[in-house]
Coordinates of C-alpha atoms in Angstrom, one line a residue:
M1 CA -90.6 75.4 97.2
V2 CA -91.6 72.7 94.7
V3 CA -94.7 71.8 96.7
E4 CA -95.7 75.5 97.1
L5 CA -95.2 76.0 93.4
A6 CA -97.3 73.0 92.4
V7 CA -100.1 74.1 94.9
S8 CA -100.0 77.6 93.5
M9 CA -100.2 76.4 89.9
G10 CA -103.1 74.2 90.8
L11 CA -104.9 77.2 92.4
L12 CA -104.2 79.4 89.3
V13 CA -105.7 76.7 87.0
A14 CA -108.7 76.2 89.2
T15 CA -109.3 80.0 89.4
G16 CA -109.0 80.3 85.6
L17 CA -111.5 77.6 85.0
F18 CA -113.9 79.1 87.5
A19 CA -113.6 82.5 85.8
L20 CA -114.3 80.9 82.4
S21 CA -117.3 79.1 83.8
A22 CA -118.7 82.2 85.3
R23 CA -118.2 84.2 82.1
H24 CA -119.9 81.4 80.1
S25 CA -122.8 81.2 82.5
S26 CA -123.4 84.9 82.3
N27 CA -123.9 84.6 78.5
V28 CA -126.2 81.6 78.7
N29 CA -129.9 82.1 77.7
M30 CA -131.6 80.7 80.8
G31 CA -135.1 81.0 79.3
F32 CA -136.1 83.7 81.9
E33 CA -134.9 87.1 83.0
T34 CA -132.0 86.9 85.5
S35 CA -130.8 90.5 85.9
S36 CA -133.2 91.2 88.8
L37 CA -133.0 87.9 90.6
F38 CA -131.4 87.3 94.0
T39 CA -130.9 83.8 95.3
A40 CA -129.9 82.1 98.5
Q41 CA -129.9 78.6 99.9
L42 CA -131.8 77.7 103.1
P43 CA -131.6 74.3 104.9
I44 CA -134.9 73.0 106.3
P45 CA -134.7 72.3 110.0
D46 CA -135.6 68.6 110.8
I47 CA -138.3 69.8 113.3
Y48 CA -140.5 70.8 110.3
R49 CA -142.4 67.8 109.0
G50 CA -145.9 67.3 107.6
T51 CA -148.1 70.3 107.8
S52 CA -145.4 72.3 109.7
R53 CA -143.2 72.2 106.6
A54 CA -145.9 74.0 104.6
N55 CA -146.1 76.6 107.4
F56 CA -142.2 76.9 107.3
F57 CA -142.3 77.5 103.5
D58 CA -145.1 80.1 104.0
A59 CA -143.2 81.9 106.7
V60 CA -140.0 82.1 104.7
E61 CA -141.8 83.5 101.7
Q62 CA -143.7 86.0 103.8
H63 CA -140.6 87.3 105.7
V64 CA -138.6 87.6 102.4
Q65 CA -141.5 89.3 100.7
A66 CA -141.7 91.9 103.5
E67 CA -138.1 93.0 102.7
Q68 CA -137.8 96.4 101.0
G69 CA -137.3 96.1 97.2
V70 CA -138.6 92.5 96.9
A71 CA -141.3 92.1 94.2
S72 CA -142.0 88.4 94.6
V73 CA -140.6 85.3 96.2
G74 CA -140.5 81.6 95.3
L75 CA -138.7 78.5 96.6
I76 CA -137.2 75.5 94.8
S77 CA -135.0 72.6 95.9
D78 CA -132.6 72.9 93.0
M79 CA -132.0 76.1 91.1
P80 CA -131.7 76.0 87.4
G81 CA -128.1 75.2 86.3
T82 CA -127.2 73.4 89.5
H83 CA -127.2 69.7 88.7
A84 CA -130.7 68.7 89.9
T85 CA -130.9 65.1 91.1
V86 CA -131.7 62.3 88.6
W87 CA -134.5 59.9 89.4
R88 CA -136.1 57.1 87.6
V89 CA -139.6 58.2 86.4
P90 CA -141.7 55.2 85.2
L91 CA -145.0 55.8 83.3
E92 CA -148.2 54.2 84.2
G93 CA -149.2 51.4 81.9
V94 CA -145.6 50.7 80.6
A95 CA -143.8 47.5 81.6
Y96 CA -140.1 47.8 82.1
P97 CA -137.8 44.8 82.2
S98 CA -135.6 46.5 84.8
V99 CA -135.2 49.7 86.8
D100 CA -132.4 50.7 84.4
E101 CA -134.7 50.8 81.5
M102 CA -137.1 53.2 83.2
P103 CA -137.0 56.9 82.0
A104 CA -134.6 59.0 83.8
A105 CA -135.2 62.7 84.5
R106 CA -133.9 65.5 86.7
F107 CA -136.0 66.3 89.8
A108 CA -136.9 69.5 91.7
A109 CA -139.6 70.4 94.3
A110 CA -141.0 74.0 93.9
S111 CA -143.4 76.3 95.6
P112 CA -146.5 77.6 93.7
Q113 CA -144.7 81.0 93.4
F114 CA -141.5 79.8 91.9
F115 CA -142.6 79.8 88.3
P116 CA -144.4 83.2 88.4
V117 CA -141.3 84.8 90.0
L118 CA -139.4 83.8 86.8
R119 CA -142.4 84.9 84.7
V120 CA -142.6 81.4 83.2
Q121 CA -146.0 80.3 81.8
P122 CA -147.0 76.7 81.3
L123 CA -146.9 75.4 77.7
H124 CA -149.9 73.1 78.6
G125 CA -152.0 72.6 81.5
R126 CA -151.4 74.6 84.7
L127 CA -148.7 75.4 87.3
F128 CA -148.8 74.4 90.9
G129 CA -151.3 76.1 93.2
T130 CA -151.9 76.5 96.9
Q131 CA -154.4 73.6 96.7
D132 CA -151.6 71.2 95.8
D133 CA -150.6 70.4 99.5
A134 CA -149.8 67.3 101.4
S135 CA -153.4 66.3 101.8
S136 CA -154.3 66.6 98.1
E137 CA -153.8 64.5 95.1
L138 CA -150.1 64.1 94.3
V139 CA -149.3 66.0 91.1
A140 CA -146.2 66.8 88.9
L141 CA -145.1 69.1 86.2
V142 CA -142.8 67.9 83.4
N143 CA -140.7 69.9 81.2
A144 CA -140.8 70.1 77.3
R145 CA -137.9 67.8 77.0
F146 CA -139.6 65.1 79.1
V147 CA -142.6 65.2 76.8
Q148 CA -140.4 65.2 73.7
R149 CA -138.5 62.1 74.9
F150 CA -141.2 60.0 76.7
L151 CA -144.6 61.3 75.8
S152 CA -144.3 62.7 72.2
K153 CA -147.4 60.8 70.8
D154 CA -149.6 61.4 73.9
N155 CA -151.3 64.3 75.6
P156 CA -149.2 64.5 78.9
I157 CA -152.0 66.1 81.0
G158 CA -153.6 63.5 83.1
K159 CA -150.8 60.9 82.6
R160 CA -149.4 59.4 85.8
I161 CA -145.8 58.9 86.7
R162 CA -143.8 57.7 89.7
V163 CA -140.8 59.6 91.0
G164 CA -138.4 56.8 91.8
G165 CA -138.1 53.2 90.5
A166 CA -139.5 51.5 93.7
P167 CA -142.8 49.6 92.9
D168 CA -144.4 51.2 96.0
A169 CA -143.7 54.7 95.0
P170 CA -146.9 56.7 94.8
W171 CA -148.4 57.7 91.4
R172 CA -148.4 61.4 90.5
T173 CA -150.7 63.0 87.9
I174 CA -149.1 65.3 85.4
V175 CA -151.0 68.6 85.5
G176 CA -148.8 70.9 83.4
V177 CA -145.8 71.2 81.0
V178 CA -143.3 73.9 81.5
P179 CA -140.3 75.2 79.4
D180 CA -136.9 73.6 79.8
L181 CA -135.1 75.6 82.6
W182 CA -131.6 74.2 82.7
M183 CA -132.2 71.3 85.1
G184 CA -128.8 70.1 84.2
A185 CA -125.8 72.4 84.5
F186 CA -123.7 74.7 82.4
D187 CA -120.9 72.2 82.3
A188 CA -123.1 69.2 81.6
A189 CA -122.5 67.4 78.4
P190 CA -124.1 66.6 76.1
D191 CA -127.5 67.2 77.5
K192 CA -127.6 70.6 79.2
N193 CA -131.4 70.7 79.2
P194 CA -132.4 67.2 80.2
A195 CA -135.8 65.7 80.8
G196 CA -137.2 67.0 84.1
V197 CA -139.9 66.6 86.6
Y198 CA -141.2 69.1 89.2
V199 CA -143.3 68.3 92.3
P200 CA -144.9 70.7 94.9
L201 CA -142.6 71.4 97.9
T202 CA -145.4 70.5 100.3
Q203 CA -145.6 67.1 98.7
S204 CA -141.9 66.4 99.0
T205 CA -139.2 65.7 101.6
V206 CA -136.3 67.7 100.4
H207 CA -133.8 68.9 103.0
A208 CA -132.9 72.4 101.6
V209 CA -134.4 75.0 99.3
S210 CA -133.2 77.9 97.4
I211 CA -135.0 81.2 97.6

């Protein structure tokens, strides 16, 4: 009975915290309209690599787009508010004594349709396009917080960054700046809207996407 009571109390506390978190998240200003959005997560089968990954992404978007009531479809590796992965993002032309002193930013890979679905416009430059594929120049978007923290004195468009601290990581050209879209999470403290970097899905190797 003691064990059952302890487990029950633990479940009650967890349920209460989850309810409070859900209530809090429903009142958060995400920076985009959420009332008409539906999301789902989809693992990417290992058989899809290279150009076949792009075909897979296109097929997913086309099939979902064909469903009744769907206005538009986009894909992203990490939805806003879901603890996107943190990567080191060194800037070209800056010497860092160690990897730990390189800028750190949240990372997500997105399809060209992701930002238009949220009706998000770039603050500077452009968004991803269908031309940003596996065979084209590697590009990236950064959010406003990234610019504020690491590029405040410079025009970010045309600057080059690496995603990852490895010296052989390829350079990516920044082509646009987007608003801060909760790349941290609702329970992240103190930085709920951290510096962030986006890359095209077709130029990434992520293993799952959110629709």
